Amino acid sequence: MKRFFTCWFFLPLLGLCLAACSDDNGTEVPADADDNFITSFCLTLGGEEYAATIDGNDITVTVPYTVSLQGAVATVAYTSSATILPDPATVDEWDDEQIFRVTSYNGEVNEYTYRAVKEEISSEGDVELKTAADIAAFAEAGTSVVKGNLTIGTDDGEEIESVEALTKIKQITGNLILKNSFKATDLTGLEHVETLGGLVVGSVGTASEAELNLVTMNALAEITGDVVIRNNSLKWIELGALQKIGGDVVVASTALESVELPALTGIGGDLDLCGITQIAYDEYGNVNMGGAVAELSFPQLEKVGGVVRINYFAALTGISLPELSAAGGVEIPTLGHLFETIDLSALTVVDESLKIGSVRTAGKFASDAANNTTLRTLGDLSKLQSVGDSLKIENFSGMTELPAFSALKSVRVLYIAYAESVENDLDLSSVVFPEDGALIINNNCSIPTVVGNGAMAGDMMLETSNLAGPSVKGFTSVRNLTVTVNNGAQYDKSATIAYDFERIEGNVEINYRVPMNAKGQNTIAFPNLTQVGGAFVMPQQATMRFKKLSCPKLQTIGGQFCITSPAEEYDFPELTTVGCADNAELLKVERTSQKVPTYGMMDITLYSVASVFEMPKLARVGGLNGLYLDCSNTKATTISCPALTEVDEKIWIFGSTSSLKNAKITSIAMPKLEKAKAVSIERFSKFSDFSSFVAVVQNGSVTAENWTVTDCTAYAPTYEQMKAGQARPE
């Protein structure tokens, strides 16, 4: 009974299952009724089969770009129980995108997108097209991508008159190299090239003989390598779509008229433009400049990884790089005398050097030398923050305004020369110089004042023709200071040139030149200077005249103190020690005089001193050679060092460096002197009181062989007389 019940229970279920395998009309449902897939796709044209790739719902047929698929026959495999619309057999436009809808037996739709991809025809390796026939054959092949260098022409073979047949080329991964036999005047035929590995016409060292006048490639967007064009036929460069150059740009041509790169934003290497292909000189040694270009503008160029170099363009009047913010270097040192304006207003960082200058031309006579006088300003450099090496501005004699370096924080060397018309101060209050750095103002600049802010770790070298400058303010210290003043026609004017340092770590050297007949009414002042770590020297100049050297707060000079130029007054009221540093050395060593062959550690010329030479607090002179005082032709009657107690080496006071005797000096006052290794008093006719030297003789500091009195006619005591205290004539 139980088994019978179970059978009757499953009979209805069996009926339901049988009903599911047929439709309402009793037709059997296929097993793939839910499927709606395309499984393969192939086009046949002219006996060639082009199988598609199916990726998800994308169907792609890839063919050479020269092949048209119009009219191809499709062979399509899809789910057998499904339908497809449109029917591939009815489609002819296989170059166009198509949408196929595959509907399953159960009515589910699956869409496929067909696309034809036209593949470039590539050549592997370098290609050389030496003749017109080579060009024609290459064009016939339809090659659009050259995976290597493309060389056109030879150095001595058949002339190439045209490359118009090469219109299918879109990409050259290597260099496009044009040899000397390339005689086409432009690059018509290569206007579809979009990317280029490089362009070479000539070499860095040798100019090409190709007759290329115009470089224009309208589709060219990127050059991954270098552009090297050294060719005196080149007049125009027009690459309107070019945005990026990965390597160097080196262009040199005496015929260059324009460079149009309006979309260029970046250069990976150098930008090197030159108006000549080789250096040649005129009869006076001036470089013959070339090029007809008047304006060089790169309106979108933002960064140059290497150095921007622009040189020897005779007609150039302006350079515009308004968006350039960073460069490995900027070197524009040979601008012509017509040059007027430069725009580097966005420049922020220069890794190496920034050099802007004009050529200084020579003539028959030295007075014929000439600089650029048309440029008035270098424009806005207020965004410039750092220059890794040197910032150099020179040979702009008409420049009236220096840039405001308001954002400049660091530079190694700042050099300015031949800026005779500058009217504004040089403000360096935000600049930090390194220990090996320097500020150099050279060759007759007229900068009134150099303004700093605190200690300068490097050197300062100032040369000027301006009687009133450059004065220095705001710097508390400097490593070494060199000052050269060429006064020219202003030598009789009275002025004070002040240097506002508190400390000079190394040496001070001052060269002050005026004509021989100058009255020398000028004062050189260090009003706040308290210490010089090294030497303080003013070497003898045949045309050196000044009124006063004033250092009212100076206490110590660690090295040599050598003033051998004529001054009427020496103002050193606080100077206590000279030459006492551990490393004290003689910066100036050998004289030209045989009478006095060397310089002393403290060596002062009293040539123009009016009455009294006084160092009221000088207590010690250390180091080599000792204390030398040159009284040649002086008007002074008295030498006074009332606090001097020690001279480590020799005291040498002489009336002249020749055989003449001094007839002015009557008093040498060193009443506290206790130590000296030697004393030599020479060539005086009126000096007779040697009392200041009795102590060093009597205490044995000076021995008999180190006591010398020569050509002193008023009194010449022997060592024995000094030992006995006979310091004055009886």
Short mmCIF file of C-alpha atoms in Angstrom, two decimals, residues 252-692:
data_model
loop_
_atom_site.label_atom_id
_atom_site.label_comp_id
_atom_site.label_asym_id
_atom_site.label_seq_id
_atom_site.Cartn_x
_atom_site.Cartn_y
_atom_site.Cartn_z
CA ALA A 252 73.46 77.61 -36.18
CA SER A 253 73.03 79.61 -39.39
CA THR A 254 74.32 82.90 -40.70
CA ALA A 255 71.07 83.29 -42.70
CA LEU A 256 68.57 82.61 -39.91
CA GLU A 257 65.62 85.02 -40.02
CA SER A 258 63.01 83.51 -37.71
CA VAL A 259 62.34 80.70 -35.26
CA GLU A 260 58.65 79.99 -34.68
CA LEU A 261 57.93 77.44 -31.94
CA PRO A 262 54.73 78.88 -30.44
CA ALA A 263 53.54 75.69 -28.70
CA LEU A 264 56.86 74.49 -27.31
CA THR A 265 56.68 74.05 -23.52
CA GLY A 266 59.72 71.98 -22.65
CA ILE A 267 63.25 71.10 -23.78
CA GLY A 268 65.02 68.26 -22.01
CA GLY A 269 68.55 69.34 -22.96
CA ASP A 270 70.16 72.56 -24.20
CA LEU A 271 68.64 75.31 -26.32
CA ASP A 272 71.62 76.53 -28.33
CA LEU A 273 71.02 79.13 -31.05
CA CYS A 274 73.92 80.77 -32.89
CA GLY A 275 74.20 83.26 -35.73
CA ILE A 276 77.40 81.70 -37.06
CA THR A 277 78.59 78.19 -37.83
CA GLN A 278 82.27 78.88 -37.26
CA ILE A 279 84.33 81.56 -35.52
CA ALA A 280 85.94 84.17 -37.79
CA TYR A 281 87.53 87.48 -36.78
CA ASP A 282 87.89 90.92 -38.28
CA GLU A 283 91.16 92.86 -38.35
CA TYR A 284 90.71 94.01 -34.75
CA GLY A 285 89.96 90.58 -33.34
CA ASN A 286 86.20 90.95 -33.15
CA VAL A 287 84.06 87.91 -33.95
CA ASN A 288 82.11 88.33 -37.18
CA MET A 289 78.48 87.99 -36.13
CA GLY A 290 75.67 86.75 -38.40
CA GLY A 291 71.99 85.98 -38.63
CA ALA A 292 69.16 88.25 -39.76
CA VAL A 293 66.77 87.38 -36.94
CA ALA A 294 65.53 90.42 -35.03
CA GLU A 295 63.35 88.77 -32.39
CA LEU A 296 63.54 85.38 -30.72
CA SER A 297 60.35 84.48 -28.91
CA PHE A 298 59.35 81.27 -27.16
CA PRO A 299 55.97 82.26 -25.70
CA GLN A 300 55.08 78.95 -24.01
CA LEU A 301 58.50 77.57 -23.09
CA GLU A 302 58.45 76.79 -19.37
CA LYS A 303 61.48 74.62 -18.71
CA VAL A 304 64.86 73.88 -20.28
CA GLY A 305 66.70 71.00 -18.64
CA GLY A 306 70.05 72.10 -20.02
CA VAL A 307 71.47 75.51 -20.86
CA VAL A 308 69.84 78.27 -22.90
CA ARG A 309 72.56 79.68 -25.16
CA ILE A 310 71.97 82.48 -27.67
CA ASN A 311 75.07 83.84 -29.36
CA TYR A 312 76.41 86.03 -32.17
CA PHE A 313 73.20 87.36 -33.75
CA ALA A 314 74.12 90.74 -35.22
CA ALA A 315 70.56 91.97 -35.91
CA LEU A 316 68.92 90.66 -32.75
CA THR A 317 67.01 93.31 -30.80
CA GLY A 318 64.86 91.25 -28.45
CA ILE A 319 64.56 87.92 -26.64
CA SER A 320 61.28 86.85 -25.09
CA LEU A 321 61.01 83.87 -22.74
CA PRO A 322 58.06 85.06 -20.64
CA GLU A 323 57.08 81.64 -19.23
CA LEU A 324 60.54 80.18 -18.63
CA SER A 325 60.66 79.37 -14.93
CA ALA A 326 63.54 76.89 -14.70
CA ALA A 327 66.69 76.15 -16.68
CA GLY A 328 69.94 74.32 -16.20
CA GLY A 329 71.63 77.55 -17.24
CA VAL A 330 71.10 80.74 -19.24
CA GLU A 331 74.15 81.95 -21.15
CA ILE A 332 73.59 84.90 -23.49
CA PRO A 333 76.99 86.66 -23.34
CA THR A 334 77.44 87.91 -26.94
CA LEU A 335 74.48 90.13 -27.68
CA GLY A 336 75.05 92.75 -30.36
CA HIS A 337 75.00 96.50 -30.03
CA LEU A 338 71.44 96.69 -31.45
CA PHE A 339 69.96 94.57 -28.69
CA GLU A 340 67.29 96.33 -26.61
CA THR A 341 64.97 94.08 -24.58
CA ILE A 342 64.92 90.74 -22.80
CA ASP A 343 62.04 89.08 -20.96
CA LEU A 344 62.89 86.49 -18.31
CA SER A 345 60.14 87.61 -15.99
CA ALA A 346 59.06 84.10 -14.90
CA LEU A 347 62.57 82.80 -14.27
CA THR A 348 62.81 81.30 -10.79
CA VAL A 349 65.59 78.71 -10.67
CA VAL A 350 68.84 78.44 -12.65
CA ASP A 351 70.84 75.34 -11.76
CA GLU A 352 74.17 76.60 -13.07
CA SER A 353 74.96 80.09 -14.47
CA LEU A 354 72.91 83.05 -15.66
CA LYS A 355 75.01 85.21 -17.99
CA ILE A 356 73.71 88.15 -20.00
CA GLY A 357 76.17 90.35 -21.84
CA SER A 358 77.02 92.28 -24.95
CA VAL A 359 80.10 91.86 -27.08
CA ARG A 360 82.79 94.45 -26.34
CA THR A 361 84.21 95.40 -29.70
CA ALA A 362 87.74 96.62 -30.27
CA GLY A 363 88.96 99.21 -32.77
CA LYS A 364 92.23 100.58 -34.00
CA PHE A 365 92.89 102.28 -30.67
CA ALA A 366 92.08 101.25 -27.12
CA SER A 367 89.71 104.20 -26.87
CA ASP A 368 87.66 102.72 -29.73
CA ALA A 369 86.41 99.86 -27.55
CA ALA A 370 82.62 99.84 -27.47
CA ASN A 371 79.77 98.10 -25.66
CA ASN A 372 76.02 97.93 -26.17
CA THR A 373 74.50 101.33 -25.38
CA THR A 374 70.87 100.69 -26.45
CA LEU A 375 69.68 98.42 -23.65
CA ARG A 376 68.39 100.33 -20.63
CA THR A 377 67.21 97.51 -18.37
CA LEU A 378 67.24 93.73 -18.11
CA GLY A 379 63.56 93.79 -17.23
CA ASP A 380 61.84 92.01 -14.39
CA LEU A 381 63.89 89.41 -12.51
CA SER A 382 61.91 89.73 -9.30
CA LYS A 383 60.94 86.03 -9.29
CA LEU A 384 64.51 84.77 -9.52
CA GLN A 385 65.23 82.76 -6.36
CA SER A 386 68.45 80.86 -6.95
CA VAL A 387 71.40 80.66 -9.32
CA GLY A 388 73.59 77.62 -8.69
CA ASP A 389 76.84 79.12 -9.94
CA SER A 390 77.40 82.62 -11.35
CA LEU A 391 75.11 85.49 -12.27
CA LYS A 392 76.97 87.68 -14.75
CA ILE A 393 75.90 90.98 -16.34
CA GLU A 394 78.39 92.89 -18.47
CA ASN A 395 79.06 95.33 -21.28
CA PHE A 396 75.81 97.32 -21.18
CA SER A 397 77.19 100.84 -21.00
CA GLY A 398 73.77 102.43 -21.51
CA MET A 399 71.98 100.41 -18.84
CA THR A 400 70.54 102.79 -16.25
CA GLU A 401 68.74 100.31 -14.03
CA LEU A 402 69.87 97.04 -12.49
CA PRO A 403 67.22 94.38 -11.85
CA ALA A 404 65.59 94.19 -8.45
CA PHE A 405 66.76 90.86 -7.08
CA SER A 406 64.06 90.94 -4.41
CA ALA A 407 63.48 87.16 -4.33
CA LEU A 408 67.08 86.05 -4.91
CA LYS A 409 68.20 83.86 -2.02
CA SER A 410 71.35 82.18 -3.28
CA VAL A 411 74.05 82.65 -5.90
CA ARG A 412 77.70 81.64 -5.85
CA VAL A 413 79.21 84.53 -7.83
CA LEU A 414 77.52 87.78 -8.84
CA TYR A 415 79.57 89.63 -11.47
CA ILE A 416 78.72 93.02 -12.99
CA ALA A 417 81.05 94.85 -15.38
CA TYR A 418 80.97 97.84 -17.74
CA ALA A 419 77.73 99.25 -16.40
CA GLU A 420 78.79 102.88 -16.46
CA SER A 421 75.29 104.42 -16.48
CA VAL A 422 73.58 102.57 -13.63
CA GLU A 423 71.70 104.92 -11.33
CA ASN A 424 70.08 102.59 -8.79
CA ASP A 425 71.53 100.69 -5.84
CA LEU A 426 72.30 96.99 -5.97
CA ASP A 427 70.11 95.47 -3.27
CA LEU A 428 71.36 92.05 -2.17
CA SER A 429 69.72 92.07 1.23
CA SER A 430 68.06 88.67 0.67
CA VAL A 431 71.07 86.94 -0.92
CA VAL A 432 73.23 84.35 0.82
CA PHE A 433 76.67 83.75 -0.70
CA PRO A 434 78.55 80.49 0.03
CA GLU A 435 82.12 80.40 1.38
CA ASP A 436 83.54 80.02 -2.13
CA GLY A 437 81.25 82.74 -3.45
CA ALA A 438 81.95 86.32 -4.48
CA LEU A 439 80.42 89.64 -5.41
CA ILE A 440 82.48 91.20 -8.22
CA ILE A 441 81.74 94.68 -9.55
CA ASN A 442 84.31 95.38 -12.21
CA ASN A 443 85.38 97.73 -14.98
CA ASN A 444 84.01 101.15 -14.17
CA CYS A 445 80.51 100.48 -12.92
CA SER A 446 78.59 103.44 -11.54
CA ILE A 447 76.52 101.59 -8.93
CA PRO A 448 76.05 104.05 -6.04
CA THR A 449 75.60 101.56 -3.18
CA VAL A 450 75.67 97.82 -2.57
CA VAL A 451 73.14 96.87 0.09
CA GLY A 452 73.41 93.65 2.08
CA ASN A 453 71.98 92.08 5.19
CA GLY A 454 74.39 90.56 7.70
CA ALA A 455 77.43 88.38 7.16
CA MET A 456 78.75 87.52 3.69
CA ALA A 457 80.64 84.23 3.69
CA GLY A 458 82.33 84.90 0.35
CA ASP A 459 84.57 87.60 -1.14
CA MET A 460 83.74 91.08 -2.36
CA MET A 461 85.68 92.73 -5.19
CA LEU A 462 84.66 96.24 -6.18
CA GLU A 463 86.08 98.31 -9.03
CA THR A 464 84.48 101.55 -10.05
CA SER A 465 84.99 104.86 -11.76
CA ASN A 466 82.37 106.56 -9.62
CA LEU A 467 84.00 108.75 -7.00
CA ALA A 468 81.11 108.28 -4.59
CA GLY A 469 80.71 104.55 -4.88
CA PRO A 470 79.99 101.87 -4.63
CA SER A 471 79.63 102.34 -0.93
CA VAL A 472 78.66 99.22 1.00
CA LYS A 473 75.85 99.10 3.55
CA GLY A 474 74.15 96.38 5.54
CA PHE A 475 76.94 93.79 5.40
CA THR A 476 78.33 93.10 8.86
CA SER A 477 81.21 90.96 7.61
CA VAL A 478 82.86 89.60 4.49
CA ARG A 479 85.57 87.02 3.92
CA ASN A 480 87.94 89.06 1.71
CA LEU A 481 87.50 92.58 0.35
CA THR A 482 89.23 94.08 -2.69
CA VAL A 483 88.44 97.64 -3.73
CA THR A 484 89.75 99.41 -6.84
CA VAL A 485 88.71 103.00 -7.50
CA ASN A 486 89.45 104.59 -10.88
CA ASN A 487 88.39 108.19 -10.48
CA GLY A 488 89.04 109.51 -13.96
CA ALA A 489 87.96 113.13 -14.41
CA GLN A 490 86.43 113.34 -10.93
CA TYR A 491 89.67 112.99 -8.99
CA ASP A 492 89.65 116.50 -7.46
CA LYS A 493 86.17 116.21 -6.02
CA SER A 494 85.83 115.64 -2.29
CA ALA A 495 83.88 112.52 -1.38
CA THR A 496 83.77 109.70 1.13
CA ILE A 497 83.57 106.10 0.02
CA ALA A 498 82.27 104.12 2.99
CA TYR A 499 82.29 100.37 3.59
CA ASP A 500 79.93 99.46 6.39
CA PHE A 501 81.56 96.24 7.65
CA GLU A 502 82.10 95.33 11.27
CA ARG A 503 84.48 92.47 10.58
CA ILE A 504 86.55 91.24 7.65
CA GLU A 505 87.47 87.60 8.14
CA GLY A 506 90.33 87.54 5.65
CA ASN A 507 92.16 90.24 3.72
CA VAL A 508 91.43 93.83 2.69
CA GLU A 509 93.14 95.21 -0.41
CA ILE A 510 92.45 98.72 -1.68
CA ASN A 511 93.69 100.09 -5.00
CA TYR A 512 92.92 103.76 -5.51
CA ARG A 513 94.07 105.31 -8.78
CA VAL A 514 93.96 108.93 -9.89
CA PRO A 515 96.13 111.00 -12.24
CA MET A 516 99.58 112.09 -11.07
CA ASN A 517 98.54 115.72 -10.61
CA ALA A 518 95.48 114.87 -8.52
CA LYS A 519 94.89 116.72 -5.29
CA GLY A 520 93.39 113.59 -3.76
CA GLN A 521 90.56 115.05 -1.69
CA ASN A 522 88.75 111.79 -1.01
CA THR A 523 88.24 109.74 2.15
CA ILE A 524 88.10 105.96 2.31
CA ALA A 525 86.20 105.00 5.44
CA PHE A 526 85.37 101.86 7.39
CA PRO A 527 83.27 103.52 10.11
CA ASN A 528 82.20 100.32 11.93
CA LEU A 529 85.11 97.97 11.26
CA THR A 530 86.51 96.44 14.45
CA GLN A 531 88.56 93.47 13.24
CA VAL A 532 90.45 92.28 10.17
CA GLY A 533 91.38 88.62 10.41
CA GLY A 534 93.99 88.72 7.67
CA ALA A 535 95.89 91.50 5.92
CA PHE A 536 94.95 95.14 5.35
CA VAL A 537 96.92 96.43 2.37
CA MET A 538 96.90 99.40 0.04
CA PRO A 539 99.72 98.60 -2.38
CA GLN A 540 101.76 101.36 -3.94
CA GLN A 541 100.30 102.83 -7.10
CA ALA A 542 102.12 105.40 -9.21
CA THR A 543 98.89 107.37 -9.55
CA MET A 544 97.44 106.77 -6.10
CA ARG A 545 96.30 109.79 -4.08
CA PHE A 546 93.70 110.14 -1.35
CA LYS A 547 93.18 112.40 1.62
CA LYS A 548 92.26 110.11 4.49
CA LEU A 549 92.02 106.46 5.45
CA SER A 550 89.62 106.22 8.37
CA CYS A 551 89.01 103.16 10.57
CA PRO A 552 87.87 104.74 13.86
CA LYS A 553 86.82 101.45 15.54
CA LEU A 554 89.40 99.03 14.15
CA GLN A 555 91.17 97.19 16.98
CA THR A 556 93.05 94.27 15.44
CA ILE A 557 94.60 93.36 12.10
CA GLY A 558 95.52 89.69 12.22
CA GLY A 559 97.93 89.76 9.31
CA GLN A 560 99.98 92.33 7.43
CA PHE A 561 99.12 96.03 7.67
CA CYS A 562 100.71 97.53 4.58
CA ILE A 563 99.77 101.02 3.39
CA THR A 564 102.33 102.09 0.82
CA SER A 565 100.18 104.65 -0.97
CA PRO A 566 100.19 108.36 -0.16
CA ALA A 567 97.57 109.58 2.31
CA GLU A 568 97.50 112.81 4.28
CA GLU A 569 95.91 111.26 7.34
CA TYR A 570 95.63 107.81 8.90
CA ASP A 571 92.80 107.54 11.41
CA PHE A 572 93.28 104.37 13.49
CA PRO A 573 92.64 105.55 17.07
CA GLU A 574 91.71 102.09 18.45
CA LEU A 575 94.18 99.86 16.60
CA THR A 576 95.94 97.70 19.20
CA THR A 577 97.60 94.74 17.49
CA VAL A 578 98.95 93.95 14.03
CA GLY A 579 100.17 90.60 12.70
CA CYS A 580 99.37 88.60 15.83
CA ALA A 581 97.15 85.93 14.28
CA ASP A 582 98.52 82.38 14.32
CA ASN A 583 98.50 82.26 10.53
CA ALA A 584 99.77 85.81 9.94
CA GLU A 585 101.65 86.08 6.67
CA LEU A 586 103.05 88.72 4.34
CA LEU A 587 100.58 89.38 1.55
CA LYS A 588 103.03 91.86 0.03
CA VAL A 589 106.65 90.69 0.23
CA GLU A 590 109.13 92.16 -2.27
CA ARG A 591 109.70 95.84 -2.98
CA THR A 592 111.35 97.24 -6.09
CA SER A 593 113.78 99.28 -3.99
CA GLN A 594 117.23 97.82 -3.35
CA LYS A 595 117.56 99.95 -0.21
CA VAL A 596 114.45 98.33 1.30
CA PRO A 597 113.93 95.02 -0.53
CA THR A 598 111.01 93.66 1.51
CA TYR A 599 107.81 94.79 3.18
CA GLY A 600 107.20 94.68 6.90
CA MET A 601 104.32 93.08 8.77
CA MET A 602 103.28 96.65 9.50
CA ASP A 603 104.51 98.83 6.66
CA ILE A 604 103.24 102.40 6.33
CA THR A 605 104.23 105.09 3.82
CA LEU A 606 104.10 108.59 5.27
CA TYR A 607 104.54 110.31 1.91
CA SER A 608 101.63 112.77 2.20
CA VAL A 609 101.15 112.92 5.98
CA ALA A 610 100.86 116.58 6.87
CA SER A 611 102.31 116.78 10.40
CA VAL A 612 101.91 113.81 12.77
CA PHE A 613 101.67 110.09 12.10
CA GLU A 614 100.04 108.58 15.17
CA MET A 615 98.85 105.15 16.25
CA PRO A 616 97.77 106.02 19.82
CA LYS A 617 96.82 102.51 21.06
CA LEU A 618 99.09 100.29 18.98
CA ALA A 619 100.68 97.90 21.48
CA ARG A 620 102.16 95.04 19.48
CA VAL A 621 103.34 94.22 15.96
CA GLY A 622 103.81 90.46 15.55
CA GLY A 623 104.72 88.13 12.72
CA LEU A 624 107.48 88.40 10.14
CA ASN A 625 109.68 91.41 9.32
CA GLY A 626 108.25 93.70 11.98
CA LEU A 627 107.44 97.43 11.76
CA TYR A 628 108.57 99.46 8.72
CA LEU A 629 107.87 103.19 8.32
CA ASP A 630 108.74 104.87 5.01
CA CYS A 631 109.24 108.61 5.47
CA SER A 632 110.15 109.38 1.86
CA ASN A 633 109.18 112.96 0.98
CA THR A 634 106.84 113.22 3.96
CA LYS A 635 105.76 116.53 5.44
CA ALA A 636 105.29 114.92 8.83
CA THR A 637 107.60 115.90 11.67
CA THR A 638 106.49 113.37 14.27
CA ILE A 639 105.93 109.63 14.50
CA SER A 640 103.97 108.73 17.62
CA CYS A 641 103.18 105.24 18.93
CA PRO A 642 102.81 105.94 22.67
CA ALA A 643 101.41 102.50 23.61
CA LEU A 644 103.76 100.31 21.55
CA THR A 645 105.52 97.75 23.74
CA GLU A 646 106.41 94.82 21.45
CA VAL A 647 107.63 94.29 17.91
CA ASP A 648 108.35 90.61 17.33
CA GLU A 649 110.88 91.28 14.60
CA LYS A 650 112.59 94.40 13.26
CA ILE A 651 111.80 98.11 13.59
CA TRP A 652 112.95 99.77 10.39
CA ILE A 653 112.33 103.49 9.96
CA PHE A 654 113.89 105.05 6.89
CA GLY A 655 113.93 108.57 5.50
CA SER A 656 113.73 107.38 1.90
CA THR A 657 114.06 104.33 -0.30
CA SER A 658 116.87 106.04 -2.22
CA SER A 659 120.07 107.77 -1.09
CA LEU A 660 118.24 110.99 -0.18
CA LYS A 661 117.80 111.99 3.45
CA ASN A 662 114.58 113.01 5.15
CA ALA A 663 114.74 116.56 6.51
CA LYS A 664 111.30 116.71 8.18
CA ILE A 665 111.11 114.04 10.87
CA THR A 666 112.38 115.32 14.22
CA SER A 667 110.59 113.03 16.67
CA ILE A 668 109.98 109.29 16.92
CA ALA A 669 108.02 108.61 20.11
CA MET A 670 107.67 104.99 21.30
CA PRO A 671 108.16 105.51 25.06
CA LYS A 672 106.85 102.09 26.21
CA LEU A 673 108.83 99.96 23.76
CA GLU A 674 110.31 96.94 25.54
CA LYS A 675 110.83 94.33 22.86
CA ALA A 676 112.24 94.21 19.33
CA LYS A 677 114.73 91.89 17.67
CA ALA A 678 116.36 94.64 15.62
CA VAL A 679 116.28 98.39 15.10
CA SER A 680 117.39 100.19 11.94
CA ILE A 681 117.11 103.98 11.54
CA GLU A 682 118.29 105.26 8.16
CA ARG A 683 118.67 108.46 6.13
CA PHE A 684 117.49 111.32 8.37
CA SER A 685 119.16 114.72 8.56
CA LYS A 686 117.29 116.29 11.53
CA PHE A 687 116.22 113.39 13.71
CA SER A 688 118.48 113.10 16.75
CA ASP A 689 116.51 111.75 19.74
CA PHE A 690 116.75 107.93 20.01
CA SER A 691 115.32 107.76 23.54
CA SER A 692 112.48 105.44 22.50
#
